[in-house]
mmCIF file of C-alpha atoms in Angstrom:
data_model
loop_
_atom_site.group_PDB
_atom_site.id
_atom_site.type_symbol
_atom_site.label_atom_id
_atom_site.label_comp_id
_atom_site.label_asym_id
_atom_site.label_seq_id
_atom_site.Cartn_x
_atom_site.Cartn_y
_atom_site.Cartn_z
ATOM 1 C CA UNK A 612 0.000 0.000 0.000
ATOM 2 C CA UNK A 613 1.085 3.569 -0.577
ATOM 3 C CA UNK A 614 3.177 5.246 2.097
ATOM 4 C CA UNK A 615 2.888 8.698 3.586
ATOM 5 C CA UNK A 616 2.903 11.357 0.882
ATOM 6 C CA UNK A 617 4.063 14.888 1.505
ATOM 7 C CA UNK A 618 3.833 17.671 -1.012
ATOM 8 C CA UNK A 619 5.647 19.607 -2.194
ATOM 9 C CA UNK A 620 9.061 17.996 -1.666
ATOM 10 C CA UNK A 621 10.951 21.260 -1.982
ATOM 11 C CA UNK A 622 9.895 24.850 -1.522
ATOM 12 C CA UNK A 623 11.670 28.190 -1.603
ATOM 13 C CA UNK A 624 9.910 31.181 -0.100
ATOM 14 C CA UNK A 625 10.904 34.705 0.868
ATOM 15 C CA UNK A 626 10.648 36.212 4.313
ATOM 16 C CA UNK A 627 7.184 37.451 5.173
ATOM 17 C CA UNK A 628 5.391 35.048 2.850
ATOM 18 C CA UNK A 629 3.195 32.202 3.976
ATOM 19 C CA UNK A 630 3.332 28.538 3.036
ATOM 20 C CA UNK A 631 1.023 25.525 3.164
ATOM 21 C CA UNK A 632 2.376 21.986 3.331
ATOM 22 C CA UNK A 633 0.320 18.857 2.752
ATOM 23 C CA UNK A 634 0.466 15.345 4.183
ATOM 24 C CA UNK A 635 -1.579 12.356 3.042
ATOM 25 C CA UNK A 636 -1.297 9.528 5.567
ATOM 26 C CA UNK A 637 -1.330 5.820 4.827
ATOM 27 C CA UNK A 638 -4.807 4.683 3.849
ATOM 28 C CA UNK A 639 -6.806 3.867 6.981
ATOM 29 C CA UNK A 640 -4.553 5.833 9.301
ATOM 30 C CA UNK A 641 -6.325 8.560 11.227
ATOM 31 C CA UNK A 642 -3.465 10.007 13.286
ATOM 32 C CA UNK A 643 -1.089 12.545 11.770
ATOM 33 C CA UNK A 644 1.744 14.285 13.581
ATOM 34 C CA UNK A 645 4.019 17.029 12.256
ATOM 35 C CA UNK A 646 7.674 17.618 13.125
ATOM 36 C CA UNK A 647 10.279 20.204 12.224
ATOM 37 C CA UNK A 648 13.803 18.898 11.678
ATOM 38 C CA UNK A 649 16.841 21.167 11.748
ATOM 39 C CA UNK A 650 20.525 20.233 12.078
ATOM 40 C CA UNK A 651 20.921 21.868 15.472
ATOM 41 C CA UNK A 652 17.611 20.958 17.125
ATOM 42 C CA UNK A 653 16.783 17.577 15.650
ATOM 43 C CA UNK A 654 13.105 16.658 15.301
ATOM 44 C CA UNK A 655 10.740 18.882 17.227
ATOM 45 C CA UNK A 656 7.040 18.195 17.609
ATOM 46 C CA UNK A 657 4.622 20.655 16.023
ATOM 47 C CA UNK A 658 1.102 19.190 16.129
ATOM 48 C CA UNK A 659 -0.866 15.982 16.402
ATOM 49 C CA UNK A 660 -4.247 15.378 14.808
ATOM 50 C CA UNK A 661 -6.687 12.516 15.132
ATOM 51 C CA UNK A 662 -10.087 12.375 13.458
ATOM 52 C CA UNK A 663 -9.922 16.069 12.527
ATOM 53 C CA UNK A 664 -9.155 17.164 16.092
ATOM 54 C CA UNK A 665 -5.888 18.673 17.268
ATOM 55 C CA UNK A 666 -4.842 16.575 20.247
ATOM 56 C CA UNK A 667 -1.509 18.153 21.011
ATOM 57 C CA UNK A 668 0.543 21.189 20.088
ATOM 58 C CA UNK A 669 4.251 21.796 20.478
ATOM 59 C CA UNK A 670 6.056 24.935 21.606
ATOM 60 C CA UNK A 671 5.958 26.858 18.367
ATOM 61 C CA UNK A 672 4.628 30.381 17.801
ATOM 62 C CA UNK A 673 1.111 31.001 16.601
ATOM 63 C CA UNK A 674 2.428 31.531 13.052
ATOM 64 C CA UNK A 675 2.411 27.736 12.813
ATOM 65 C CA UNK A 676 -1.028 26.232 12.404
ATOM 66 C CA UNK A 677 -2.538 23.071 11.038
ATOM 67 C CA UNK A 678 -5.684 21.162 10.344
ATOM 68 C CA UNK A 679 -6.911 17.723 9.389
ATOM 69 C CA UNK A 680 -9.663 16.908 6.939
ATOM 70 C CA UNK A 681 -12.317 14.202 7.047
ATOM 71 C CA UNK A 682 -10.222 11.971 4.758
ATOM 72 C CA UNK A 683 -7.355 12.254 7.309
ATOM 73 C CA UNK A 684 -5.200 14.380 5.024
ATOM 74 C CA UNK A 685 -3.506 17.136 6.959
ATOM 75 C CA UNK A 686 -2.088 20.534 6.144
ATOM 76 C CA UNK A 687 0.168 22.823 8.080
ATOM 77 C CA UNK A 688 0.525 26.517 7.443
ATOM 78 C CA UNK A 689 3.309 28.879 8.390
ATOM 79 C CA UNK A 690 2.588 32.587 8.058
ATOM 80 C CA UNK A 691 5.010 35.516 8.026
ATOM 81 C CA UNK A 692 7.964 33.273 7.273
ATOM 82 C CA UNK A 693 11.287 33.894 8.981
ATOM 83 C CA UNK A 694 14.747 32.708 7.956
ATOM 84 C CA UNK A 695 14.770 30.395 10.975
ATOM 85 C CA UNK A 696 11.780 28.500 9.598
ATOM 86 C CA UNK A 697 14.055 26.893 7.019
ATOM 87 C CA UNK A 698 13.885 23.200 7.853
ATOM 88 C CA UNK A 699 12.694 19.779 6.823
ATOM 89 C CA UNK A 700 9.046 19.356 7.792
ATOM 90 C CA UNK A 701 8.057 15.743 8.371
ATOM 91 C CA UNK A 702 4.693 14.203 8.986
ATOM 92 C CA UNK A 703 4.118 10.857 10.657
ATOM 93 C CA UNK A 704 1.091 8.645 10.146
ATOM 94 C CA UNK A 705 -0.335 6.137 12.626
ATOM 95 C CA UNK A 706 -3.437 4.003 12.644
ATOM 96 C CA UNK A 707 -4.537 5.075 16.088
ATOM 97 C CA UNK A 708 -3.476 7.097 19.113
ATOM 98 C CA UNK A 709 -0.873 5.327 21.306
ATOM 99 C CA UNK A 710 0.166 3.271 18.314
ATOM 100 C CA UNK A 711 3.397 1.258 18.493
ATOM 101 C CA UNK A 712 4.580 2.470 15.088
ATOM 102 C CA UNK A 713 4.597 5.700 13.177
ATOM 103 C CA UNK A 714 5.459 5.974 9.503
ATOM 104 C CA UNK A 715 7.142 9.109 8.249
ATOM 105 C CA UNK A 716 6.804 10.781 4.903
ATOM 106 C CA UNK A 717 9.794 11.993 2.885
ATOM 107 C CA UNK A 718 9.280 15.499 4.153
ATOM 108 C CA UNK A 719 9.062 18.949 2.647
ATOM 109 C CA UNK A 720 12.336 20.858 2.528
ATOM 110 C CA UNK A 721 11.462 24.535 3.087
ATOM 111 C CA UNK A 722 14.055 27.195 2.427
ATOM 112 C CA UNK A 723 13.290 30.780 3.410
ATOM 113 C CA UNK A 724 15.441 33.423 1.746
ATOM 114 C CA UNK B 1045 11.838 19.293 31.519
ATOM 115 C CA UNK B 1046 12.340 16.970 28.608
ATOM 116 C CA UNK B 1047 15.849 15.767 27.907
ATOM 117 C CA UNK B 1048 17.023 12.929 25.690
ATOM 118 C CA UNK B 1049 20.744 12.351 25.285
ATOM 119 C CA UNK B 1050 22.564 10.335 22.655
ATOM 120 C CA UNK B 1051 26.173 10.426 21.461
ATOM 121 C CA UNK B 1052 26.512 12.731 18.479
ATOM 122 C CA UNK B 1053 28.683 10.464 16.364
ATOM 123 C CA UNK B 1054 30.019 6.915 16.390
ATOM 124 C CA UNK B 1055 32.273 4.933 14.098
ATOM 125 C CA UNK B 1056 32.336 1.156 13.720
ATOM 126 C CA UNK B 1057 33.752 -1.471 11.402
ATOM 127 C CA UNK B 1058 31.842 -3.589 8.926
ATOM 128 C CA UNK B 1059 30.911 -6.942 10.462
ATOM 129 C CA UNK B 1060 31.276 -5.691 14.028
ATOM 130 C CA UNK B 1061 28.696 -4.935 16.738
ATOM 131 C CA UNK B 1062 27.841 -1.426 17.889
ATOM 132 C CA UNK B 1063 25.730 -0.204 20.805
ATOM 133 C CA UNK B 1064 24.095 3.221 20.683
ATOM 134 C CA UNK B 1065 23.008 4.500 24.083
ATOM 135 C CA UNK B 1066 20.133 6.802 24.916
ATOM 136 C CA UNK B 1067 19.293 8.312 28.288
ATOM 137 C CA UNK B 1068 16.124 10.227 28.937
ATOM 138 C CA UNK B 1069 14.601 12.464 31.569
ATOM 139 C CA UNK B 1070 11.033 13.252 30.632
ATOM 140 C CA UNK B 1071 7.943 14.314 32.529
ATOM 141 C CA UNK B 1072 6.113 11.236 31.295
ATOM 142 C CA UNK B 1073 6.868 7.959 29.572
ATOM 143 C CA UNK B 1074 4.670 5.925 27.279
ATOM 144 C CA UNK B 1075 7.234 3.970 25.333
ATOM 145 C CA UNK B 1076 10.580 4.446 23.608
ATOM 146 C CA UNK B 1077 11.185 4.269 19.879
ATOM 147 C CA UNK B 1078 14.269 3.921 17.718
ATOM 148 C CA UNK B 1079 14.332 5.206 14.162
ATOM 149 C CA UNK B 1080 16.934 5.044 11.408
ATOM 150 C CA UNK B 1081 17.366 7.973 9.061
ATOM 151 C CA UNK B 1082 19.616 7.942 6.018
ATOM 152 C CA UNK B 1083 20.753 11.312 4.728
ATOM 153 C CA UNK B 1084 17.984 13.022 2.786
ATOM 154 C CA UNK B 1085 15.435 10.348 3.586
ATOM 155 C CA UNK B 1086 12.526 9.842 5.968
ATOM 156 C CA UNK B 1087 13.077 8.243 9.369
ATOM 157 C CA UNK B 1088 12.135 4.571 9.325
ATOM 158 C CA UNK B 1089 10.864 2.693 12.358
ATOM 159 C CA UNK B 1090 13.244 0.190 13.953
ATOM 160 C CA UNK B 1091 11.881 -0.750 17.359
ATOM 161 C CA UNK B 1092 9.512 0.019 20.200
ATOM 162 C CA UNK B 1093 9.975 -0.743 23.904
ATOM 163 C CA UNK B 1094 7.466 -0.026 26.639
ATOM 164 C CA UNK B 1095 8.447 -2.679 29.192
ATOM 165 C CA UNK B 1096 11.913 -3.341 30.620
ATOM 166 C CA UNK B 1097 14.033 -5.797 28.732
ATOM 167 C CA UNK B 1098 15.358 -6.652 25.317
ATOM 168 C CA UNK B 1099 13.430 -6.672 22.042
ATOM 169 C CA UNK B 1100 15.172 -8.474 19.187
ATOM 170 C CA UNK B 1101 14.414 -8.023 15.521
ATOM 171 C CA UNK B 1102 16.942 -9.587 13.173
ATOM 172 C CA UNK B 1103 20.281 -7.807 13.374
ATOM 173 C CA UNK B 1104 18.776 -5.078 15.542
ATOM 174 C CA UNK B 1105 17.949 -5.282 19.255
ATOM 175 C CA UNK B 1106 16.732 -2.628 21.632
ATOM 176 C CA UNK B 1107 16.903 -2.610 25.422
ATOM 177 C CA UNK B 1108 14.992 -0.550 27.946
ATOM 178 C CA UNK B 1109 15.414 0.127 31.666
ATOM 179 C CA UNK B 1110 12.663 2.456 32.826
ATOM 180 C CA UNK B 1111 14.064 2.812 36.359
ATOM 181 C CA UNK B 1112 17.368 4.068 34.934
ATOM 182 C CA UNK B 1113 15.870 6.113 32.114
ATOM 183 C CA UNK B 1114 18.107 4.231 29.723
ATOM 184 C CA UNK B 1115 17.881 2.457 26.417
ATOM 185 C CA UNK B 1116 20.308 1.133 23.865
ATOM 186 C CA UNK B 1117 20.120 -0.003 20.265
ATOM 187 C CA UNK B 1118 22.402 -2.898 19.364
ATOM 188 C CA UNK B 1119 23.353 -3.459 15.754
ATOM 189 C CA UNK B 1120 25.056 -6.743 14.892
ATOM 190 C CA UNK B 1121 26.960 -7.839 11.786
ATOM 191 C CA UNK B 1122 27.278 -4.257 10.663
ATOM 192 C CA UNK B 1123 26.910 -3.522 6.975
ATOM 193 C CA UNK B 1124 27.921 -0.420 5.046
ATOM 194 C CA UNK B 1125 24.243 0.385 4.494
ATOM 195 C CA UNK B 1126 23.826 0.772 8.266
ATOM 196 C CA UNK B 1127 25.650 4.109 8.024
ATOM 197 C CA UNK B 1128 22.877 6.508 9.039
ATOM 198 C CA UNK B 1129 21.532 8.594 11.902
ATOM 199 C CA UNK B 1130 19.822 6.693 14.689
ATOM 200 C CA UNK B 1131 17.118 8.582 16.540
ATOM 201 C CA UNK B 1132 15.900 7.775 20.039
ATOM 202 C CA UNK B 1133 12.419 9.076 20.876
ATOM 203 C CA UNK B 1134 10.182 8.904 23.941
ATOM 204 C CA UNK B 1135 6.411 9.070 23.671
ATOM 205 C CA UNK B 1136 5.014 11.763 25.889
ATOM 206 C CA UNK B 1137 2.568 11.136 28.722
ATOM 207 C CA UNK B 1138 -1.119 11.005 28.092
ATOM 208 C CA UNK B 1139 -3.087 9.524 25.237
ATOM 209 C CA UNK B 1140 -0.945 10.749 22.396
ATOM 210 C CA UNK B 1141 1.404 9.853 19.579
ATOM 211 C CA UNK B 1142 3.635 12.843 20.364
ATOM 212 C CA UNK B 1143 7.299 11.822 20.312
ATOM 213 C CA UNK B 1144 10.170 13.674 21.948
ATOM 214 C CA UNK B 1145 13.326 13.057 19.962
ATOM 215 C CA UNK B 1146 16.991 13.131 20.825
ATOM 216 C CA UNK B 1147 19.248 14.873 18.313
ATOM 217 C CA UNK B 1148 20.355 11.546 16.903
ATOM 218 C CA UNK B 1149 23.580 9.550 16.612
ATOM 219 C CA UNK B 1150 25.377 9.593 13.281
ATOM 220 C CA UNK B 1151 26.899 6.163 12.743
ATOM 221 C CA UNK B 1152 29.654 5.699 10.186
ATOM 222 C CA UNK B 1153 30.445 2.113 9.209
ATOM 223 C CA UNK B 1154 33.926 1.701 7.785
ATOM 224 C CA UNK B 1155 35.239 -1.200 5.699
#
């Protein structure tokens, strides 16, 4: 079966712009989590969604937001981009909450110039 | 606070055994995960421990001691393709899939 799909794979934006990233989980999975990965900080948790509800939010400013649709696809949005937002954004898909596995997508590489 | 520590880098020889340690101090614990990430690729799941002891899966084994806040990943019969970053992650307290990651251990396997 198809894995986790993230689009786009690469993105270049300028400071002050906004961006929307998409994640389609594995078919049947209802839990989607988002992470930001940078060389210095590693993977840091952004949000977790299950059945269209945000269950958890990490310590990121309000410029970072997300949502999940009825088909479990999820989007995250970053407004007023800053240079420090340049990172690899990964989403992880699980069948249920408290699952023993999470499957990651290839990520979206965002570069802010 | 939440703190997960792993060595930054390790080097090992093809065919050998390597142990990657992870210590954690977190406000809650609902399981520990190990992931492998090759450069430019997605992390891939290796193992999950929630009870104390050793979990074996082929060439990979993972150990957990909850009382010591300690885990290790053991890789046997190392192959060149095992060169990658190895990420230790703790699932946060509560009913959640939220993972708290260490910064990862970059393993270089040499011939």
